[in-house]
């Protein structure tokens, strides 16, 4: 894009540039516009500019906002990027097209049951606790093989891996590690990179970047 006029055009241009540097095709990277906390009026301009993939981190908030927006924009693809409680699995499966936060055996069970009941398979990313942070969600790296086995047995389609690197440390080594883990397990998807580091993530193999602030401004 020659002269980006909107934040979305700017982010798209940056993605295209990072893809060129990395010798990747822009079609390989899905921009997930993270609209959490932002009202429908903030989302509509992006829809008008052709943005289709959106990310929310709370089931309840998404249930309030998206059914109406979606009715007017049937091609929308909704991504759940936040921690999911097992007792919300039914609602998540009903509403979302992709789930980025599968991270534990109890959730494999709950999602498998919900998908069976709804007769709908929702592709899931396994979220990895890539920095080994005690307070953070995500599957420990050492538990990944077992979790993938359980997801396979439960017929949950695993799209790839997802991570949120530790704050305030250079994220590139964590992106590289997620890329390697995905490759080792033959998984195509890498959900990594946010407003501050999506270009770095693309250089290191991201297939899905989750960008909020750079598109919508600061959250309240
Ligand atoms: C909020 C959030 C994002 C977007 O973060 P920005 O820095 O606003 O781009 C990405 N991923 C997850 C999991 C989030 O919760």
mmCIF file of C-alpha atoms and ligand atoms in Angstrom:
data_model
loop_
_atom_site.group_PDB
_atom_site.id
_atom_site.type_symbol
_atom_site.label_atom_id
_atom_site.label_comp_id
_atom_site.label_asym_id
_atom_site.label_seq_id
_atom_site.Cartn_x
_atom_site.Cartn_y
_atom_site.Cartn_z
ATOM 1 C CA UNK A 1 0.000 0.000 0.000
ATOM 2 C CA UNK A 2 1.437 3.351 -1.061
ATOM 3 C CA UNK A 3 0.076 5.732 1.559
ATOM 4 C CA UNK A 4 -1.586 3.972 4.447
ATOM 5 C CA UNK A 5 -4.432 6.140 5.709
ATOM 6 C CA UNK A 6 -5.910 4.045 8.465
ATOM 7 C CA UNK A 7 -4.337 1.992 11.257
ATOM 8 C CA UNK A 8 -5.514 -1.145 9.470
ATOM 9 C CA UNK A 9 -3.809 -0.113 6.234
ATOM 10 C CA UNK A 10 -0.660 0.654 8.212
ATOM 11 C CA UNK A 11 -0.626 -2.733 9.916
ATOM 12 C CA UNK A 12 -1.324 -4.492 6.620
ATOM 13 C CA UNK A 13 1.558 -2.597 5.017
ATOM 14 C CA UNK A 14 3.878 -3.576 7.871
ATOM 15 C CA UNK A 15 2.847 -7.214 7.544
ATOM 16 C CA UNK A 16 3.505 -7.101 3.804
ATOM 17 C CA UNK A 17 6.939 -5.573 4.415
ATOM 18 C CA UNK A 18 7.871 -8.189 7.016
ATOM 19 C CA UNK A 19 6.733 -10.920 4.630
ATOM 20 C CA UNK A 20 8.914 -9.518 1.858
ATOM 21 C CA UNK A 21 11.961 -9.441 4.127
ATOM 22 C CA UNK A 22 11.242 -12.980 5.318
ATOM 23 C CA UNK A 23 10.532 -14.176 1.765
ATOM 24 C CA UNK A 24 7.079 -15.280 2.762
ATOM 25 C CA UNK A 25 3.728 -14.734 1.065
ATOM 26 C CA UNK A 26 1.370 -12.292 2.806
ATOM 27 C CA UNK A 27 -1.435 -14.871 2.396
ATOM 28 C CA UNK A 28 0.449 -17.072 4.854
ATOM 29 C CA UNK A 29 -0.210 -14.593 7.660
ATOM 30 C CA UNK A 30 -3.666 -14.040 9.128
ATOM 31 C CA UNK A 31 -4.183 -10.741 10.900
ATOM 32 C CA UNK A 32 -6.435 -11.328 13.896
ATOM 33 C CA UNK A 33 -7.787 -7.927 14.963
ATOM 34 C CA UNK A 34 -8.097 -8.083 18.749
ATOM 35 C CA UNK A 35 -11.269 -6.136 19.514
ATOM 36 C CA UNK A 36 -11.599 -6.977 23.224
ATOM 37 C CA UNK A 37 -13.010 -4.089 25.297
ATOM 38 C CA UNK A 38 -13.857 -2.140 22.128
ATOM 39 C CA UNK A 39 -17.512 -1.520 21.192
ATOM 40 C CA UNK A 40 -19.207 -2.338 17.906
ATOM 41 C CA UNK A 41 -18.742 1.244 16.679
ATOM 42 C CA UNK A 42 -14.978 0.807 16.828
ATOM 43 C CA UNK A 43 -15.148 -2.536 15.015
ATOM 44 C CA UNK A 44 -17.395 -1.473 12.137
ATOM 45 C CA UNK A 45 -14.777 0.668 10.319
ATOM 46 C CA UNK A 46 -12.479 -2.359 10.163
ATOM 47 C CA UNK A 47 -15.283 -4.510 8.801
ATOM 48 C CA UNK A 48 -15.891 -1.896 6.115
ATOM 49 C CA UNK A 49 -12.216 -2.101 5.178
ATOM 50 C CA UNK A 50 -12.516 -5.828 4.649
ATOM 51 C CA UNK A 51 -11.048 -7.121 7.901
ATOM 52 C CA UNK A 52 -12.585 -10.530 8.642
ATOM 53 C CA UNK A 53 -10.687 -12.215 11.518
ATOM 54 C CA UNK A 54 -11.319 -10.807 14.990
ATOM 55 C CA UNK A 55 -10.092 -11.883 18.415
ATOM 56 C CA UNK A 56 -11.865 -11.677 21.765
ATOM 57 C CA UNK A 57 -10.609 -12.877 25.127
ATOM 58 C CA UNK A 58 -13.901 -13.266 26.981
ATOM 59 C CA UNK A 59 -16.765 -15.506 25.976
ATOM 60 C CA UNK A 60 -19.376 -13.334 27.654
ATOM 61 C CA UNK A 61 -18.171 -10.074 26.096
ATOM 62 C CA UNK A 62 -18.080 -11.694 22.661
ATOM 63 C CA UNK A 63 -21.606 -13.049 23.110
ATOM 64 C CA UNK A 64 -22.831 -9.535 23.738
ATOM 65 C CA UNK A 65 -21.073 -7.929 20.785
ATOM 66 C CA UNK A 66 -20.724 -10.357 17.947
ATOM 67 C CA UNK A 67 -24.054 -11.972 17.055
ATOM 68 C CA UNK A 68 -25.382 -8.688 15.641
ATOM 69 C CA UNK A 69 -22.112 -7.711 13.927
ATOM 70 C CA UNK A 70 -21.911 -11.148 12.439
ATOM 71 C CA UNK A 71 -25.400 -11.121 11.079
ATOM 72 C CA UNK A 72 -24.402 -8.067 9.032
ATOM 73 C CA UNK A 73 -20.993 -9.572 8.161
ATOM 74 C CA UNK A 74 -21.412 -13.319 7.698
ATOM 75 C CA UNK A 75 -17.799 -13.863 6.578
ATOM 76 C CA UNK A 76 -16.435 -12.831 9.987
ATOM 77 C CA UNK A 77 -14.152 -15.353 11.653
ATOM 78 C CA UNK A 78 -14.101 -15.144 15.443
ATOM 79 C CA UNK A 79 -11.012 -16.221 17.388
ATOM 80 C CA UNK A 80 -10.990 -16.869 21.127
ATOM 81 C CA UNK A 81 -7.577 -15.746 22.368
ATOM 82 C CA UNK A 82 -8.157 -15.720 26.141
ATOM 83 C CA UNK A 83 -8.132 -18.352 28.854
ATOM 84 C CA UNK A 84 -11.155 -20.612 28.665
ATOM 85 C CA UNK A 85 -12.890 -22.133 31.676
ATOM 86 C CA UNK A 86 -14.164 -25.652 31.111
ATOM 87 C CA UNK A 87 -17.699 -24.672 32.091
ATOM 88 C CA UNK A 88 -17.772 -22.196 29.181
ATOM 89 C CA UNK A 89 -16.769 -24.787 26.571
ATOM 90 C CA UNK A 90 -20.271 -25.145 25.104
ATOM 91 C CA UNK A 91 -20.647 -21.408 24.648
ATOM 92 C CA UNK A 92 -17.158 -21.068 23.185
ATOM 93 C CA UNK A 93 -17.757 -23.833 20.648
ATOM 94 C CA UNK A 94 -21.069 -22.281 19.643
ATOM 95 C CA UNK A 95 -19.627 -18.802 19.081
ATOM 96 C CA UNK A 96 -16.003 -19.130 17.950
ATOM 97 C CA UNK A 97 -14.427 -20.402 14.734
ATOM 98 C CA UNK A 98 -10.925 -20.857 16.201
ATOM 99 C CA UNK A 99 -9.741 -21.268 19.803
ATOM 100 C CA UNK A 100 -6.169 -20.217 20.637
ATOM 101 C CA UNK A 101 -6.071 -21.248 24.310
ATOM 102 C CA UNK A 102 -6.265 -25.022 24.597
ATOM 103 C CA UNK A 103 -3.774 -25.649 27.388
ATOM 104 C CA UNK A 104 -4.732 -28.524 29.683
ATOM 105 C CA UNK A 105 -6.224 -32.029 29.733
ATOM 106 C CA UNK A 106 -9.436 -30.966 31.498
ATOM 107 C CA UNK A 107 -10.095 -28.474 28.705
ATOM 108 C CA UNK A 108 -9.444 -31.134 26.044
ATOM 109 C CA UNK A 109 -12.186 -33.184 27.675
ATOM 110 C CA UNK A 110 -14.598 -30.265 28.003
ATOM 111 C CA UNK A 111 -14.046 -29.054 24.425
ATOM 112 C CA UNK A 112 -14.324 -32.557 22.982
ATOM 113 C CA UNK A 113 -17.636 -33.024 24.774
ATOM 114 C CA UNK A 114 -18.869 -29.609 23.604
ATOM 115 C CA UNK A 115 -17.811 -30.262 19.992
ATOM 116 C CA UNK A 116 -19.503 -33.681 19.997
ATOM 117 C CA UNK A 117 -22.689 -32.195 21.390
ATOM 118 C CA UNK A 118 -22.721 -29.336 18.855
ATOM 119 C CA UNK A 119 -21.570 -31.617 16.019
ATOM 120 C CA UNK A 120 -19.009 -28.929 15.143
ATOM 121 C CA UNK A 121 -15.217 -29.240 15.135
ATOM 122 C CA UNK A 122 -13.468 -25.992 16.100
ATOM 123 C CA UNK A 123 -9.755 -25.804 15.209
ATOM 124 C CA UNK A 124 -7.651 -25.153 18.306
ATOM 125 C CA UNK A 125 -4.173 -23.830 18.937
ATOM 126 C CA UNK A 126 -2.380 -25.325 21.916
ATOM 127 C CA UNK A 127 -1.186 -22.428 24.060
ATOM 128 C CA UNK A 128 2.337 -23.000 25.341
ATOM 129 C CA UNK A 129 3.729 -21.434 28.501
ATOM 130 C CA UNK A 130 6.783 -20.553 26.460
ATOM 131 C CA UNK A 131 8.662 -18.680 29.209
ATOM 132 C CA UNK A 132 7.931 -21.247 31.909
ATOM 133 C CA UNK A 133 6.221 -18.570 33.995
ATOM 134 C CA UNK A 134 4.542 -19.925 37.121
ATOM 135 C CA UNK A 135 1.687 -17.414 37.149
ATOM 136 C CA UNK A 136 0.826 -17.728 33.454
ATOM 137 C CA UNK A 137 -1.543 -20.070 31.650
ATOM 138 C CA UNK A 138 -0.404 -22.362 28.890
ATOM 139 C CA UNK A 139 0.792 -25.911 28.614
ATOM 140 C CA UNK A 140 4.310 -26.534 29.947
ATOM 141 C CA UNK A 141 6.622 -27.443 27.060
ATOM 142 C CA UNK A 142 7.300 -30.849 28.590
ATOM 143 C CA UNK A 143 3.587 -31.697 28.670
ATOM 144 C CA UNK A 144 2.975 -30.853 25.000
ATOM 145 C CA UNK A 145 3.396 -34.366 23.533
ATOM 146 C CA UNK A 146 0.867 -35.844 25.970
ATOM 147 C CA UNK A 147 -1.628 -33.002 25.438
ATOM 148 C CA UNK A 148 -1.383 -33.386 21.648
ATOM 149 C CA UNK A 149 -1.975 -37.114 22.035
ATOM 150 C CA UNK A 150 -5.081 -36.487 24.130
ATOM 151 C CA UNK A 151 -6.381 -33.881 21.665
ATOM 152 C CA UNK A 152 -5.843 -36.354 18.827
ATOM 153 C CA UNK A 153 -7.729 -39.109 20.637
ATOM 154 C CA UNK A 154 -10.579 -36.683 21.350
ATOM 155 C CA UNK A 155 -10.658 -35.690 17.649
ATOM 156 C CA UNK A 156 -9.989 -32.040 18.367
ATOM 157 C CA UNK A 157 -8.429 -30.484 15.244
ATOM 158 C CA UNK A 158 -5.139 -28.923 16.344
ATOM 159 C CA UNK A 159 -4.263 -25.971 14.103
ATOM 160 C CA UNK A 160 -0.915 -25.216 15.700
ATOM 161 C CA UNK A 161 0.704 -23.624 18.729
ATOM 162 C CA UNK A 162 0.181 -20.262 20.407
ATOM 163 C CA UNK A 163 2.302 -18.295 22.857
ATOM 164 C CA UNK A 164 2.477 -15.051 24.802
ATOM 165 C CA UNK A 165 6.158 -14.434 25.609
ATOM 166 C CA UNK A 166 7.193 -12.986 28.987
ATOM 167 C CA UNK A 167 6.800 -9.221 29.235
ATOM 168 C CA UNK A 168 9.751 -6.885 28.914
ATOM 169 C CA UNK A 169 12.194 -9.388 27.491
ATOM 170 C CA UNK A 170 13.213 -9.627 23.842
ATOM 171 C CA UNK A 171 10.499 -11.918 22.414
ATOM 172 C CA UNK A 172 12.379 -13.271 19.379
ATOM 173 C CA UNK A 173 13.950 -16.315 21.122
ATOM 174 C CA UNK A 174 10.500 -17.349 22.381
ATOM 175 C CA UNK A 175 9.012 -17.029 18.896
ATOM 176 C CA UNK A 176 11.857 -19.113 17.499
ATOM 177 C CA UNK A 177 11.240 -21.751 20.159
ATOM 178 C CA UNK A 178 7.508 -21.899 19.374
ATOM 179 C CA UNK A 179 8.337 -22.256 15.685
ATOM 180 C CA UNK A 180 10.667 -25.149 16.450
ATOM 181 C CA UNK A 181 8.106 -26.898 18.677
ATOM 182 C CA UNK A 182 5.472 -26.577 15.947
ATOM 183 C CA UNK A 183 7.874 -27.955 13.359
ATOM 184 C CA UNK A 184 8.898 -30.856 15.641
ATOM 185 C CA UNK A 185 5.250 -31.858 15.979
ATOM 186 C CA UNK A 186 4.313 -31.318 12.340
ATOM 187 C CA UNK A 187 1.902 -28.476 13.100
ATOM 188 C CA UNK A 188 1.332 -25.734 10.516
ATOM 189 C CA UNK A 189 -0.002 -22.879 12.666
ATOM 190 C CA UNK A 190 1.967 -20.470 14.832
ATOM 191 C CA UNK A 191 -0.152 -17.883 16.663
ATOM 192 C CA UNK A 192 2.369 -15.372 17.923
ATOM 193 C CA UNK A 193 3.068 -11.651 17.822
ATOM 194 C CA UNK A 194 1.044 -8.703 19.173
ATOM 195 C CA UNK A 195 1.111 -4.952 18.509
ATOM 196 C CA UNK A 196 4.676 -4.506 19.742
ATOM 197 C CA UNK A 197 6.289 -7.429 17.993
ATOM 198 C CA UNK A 198 4.179 -8.836 15.141
ATOM 199 C CA UNK A 199 6.787 -8.058 12.501
ATOM 200 C CA UNK A 200 9.435 -9.960 14.454
ATOM 201 C CA UNK A 201 6.989 -12.832 14.861
ATOM 202 C CA UNK A 202 6.359 -12.921 11.105
ATOM 203 C CA UNK A 203 10.094 -13.085 10.453
ATOM 204 C CA UNK A 204 10.149 -16.132 12.727
ATOM 205 C CA UNK A 205 7.240 -17.973 11.147
ATOM 206 C CA UNK A 206 3.999 -16.579 12.620
ATOM 207 C CA UNK A 207 0.885 -17.641 10.688
ATOM 208 C CA UNK A 208 -1.511 -15.704 12.953
ATOM 209 C CA UNK A 209 -0.647 -12.357 14.529
ATOM 210 C CA UNK A 210 -2.981 -11.019 17.234
ATOM 211 C CA UNK A 211 -2.999 -7.245 17.033
ATOM 212 C CA UNK A 212 -5.163 -4.976 19.201
ATOM 213 C CA UNK A 213 -3.644 -1.667 20.253
ATOM 214 C CA UNK A 214 -2.051 -0.888 16.870
ATOM 215 C CA UNK A 215 -5.504 -1.130 15.265
ATOM 216 C CA UNK A 216 -7.866 0.240 17.908
ATOM 217 C CA UNK A 217 -5.671 2.412 20.119
ATOM 218 C CA UNK A 218 -5.205 1.933 23.853
ATOM 219 C CA UNK A 219 -7.753 -0.091 25.761
ATOM 220 C CA UNK A 220 -9.601 1.705 28.569
HETATM 221 C C1 LIG B 1 -4.942 -8.396 24.245
HETATM 222 C C2 LIG B 1 -4.224 -9.511 23.567
HETATM 223 C C3 LIG B 1 -3.540 -9.310 22.352
HETATM 224 C C4 LIG B 1 -3.410 -7.950 21.679
HETATM 225 O O1 LIG B 1 -2.470 -7.181 22.359
HETATM 226 P P1 LIG B 1 -2.013 -5.734 21.769
HETATM 227 O O2 LIG B 1 -0.740 -5.492 22.474
HETATM 228 O O3 LIG B 1 -3.089 -4.787 22.126
HETATM 229 O O4 LIG B 1 -1.844 -5.898 20.320
HETATM 230 C C5 LIG B 1 -2.945 -10.398 21.753
HETATM 231 N N1 LIG B 1 -3.009 -11.630 22.285
HETATM 232 C C6 LIG B 1 -3.662 -11.874 23.450
HETATM 233 C C7 LIG B 1 -3.690 -13.252 23.994
HETATM 234 C C8 LIG B 1 -4.276 -10.826 24.129
HETATM 235 O O5 LIG B 1 -4.914 -11.078 25.283
#
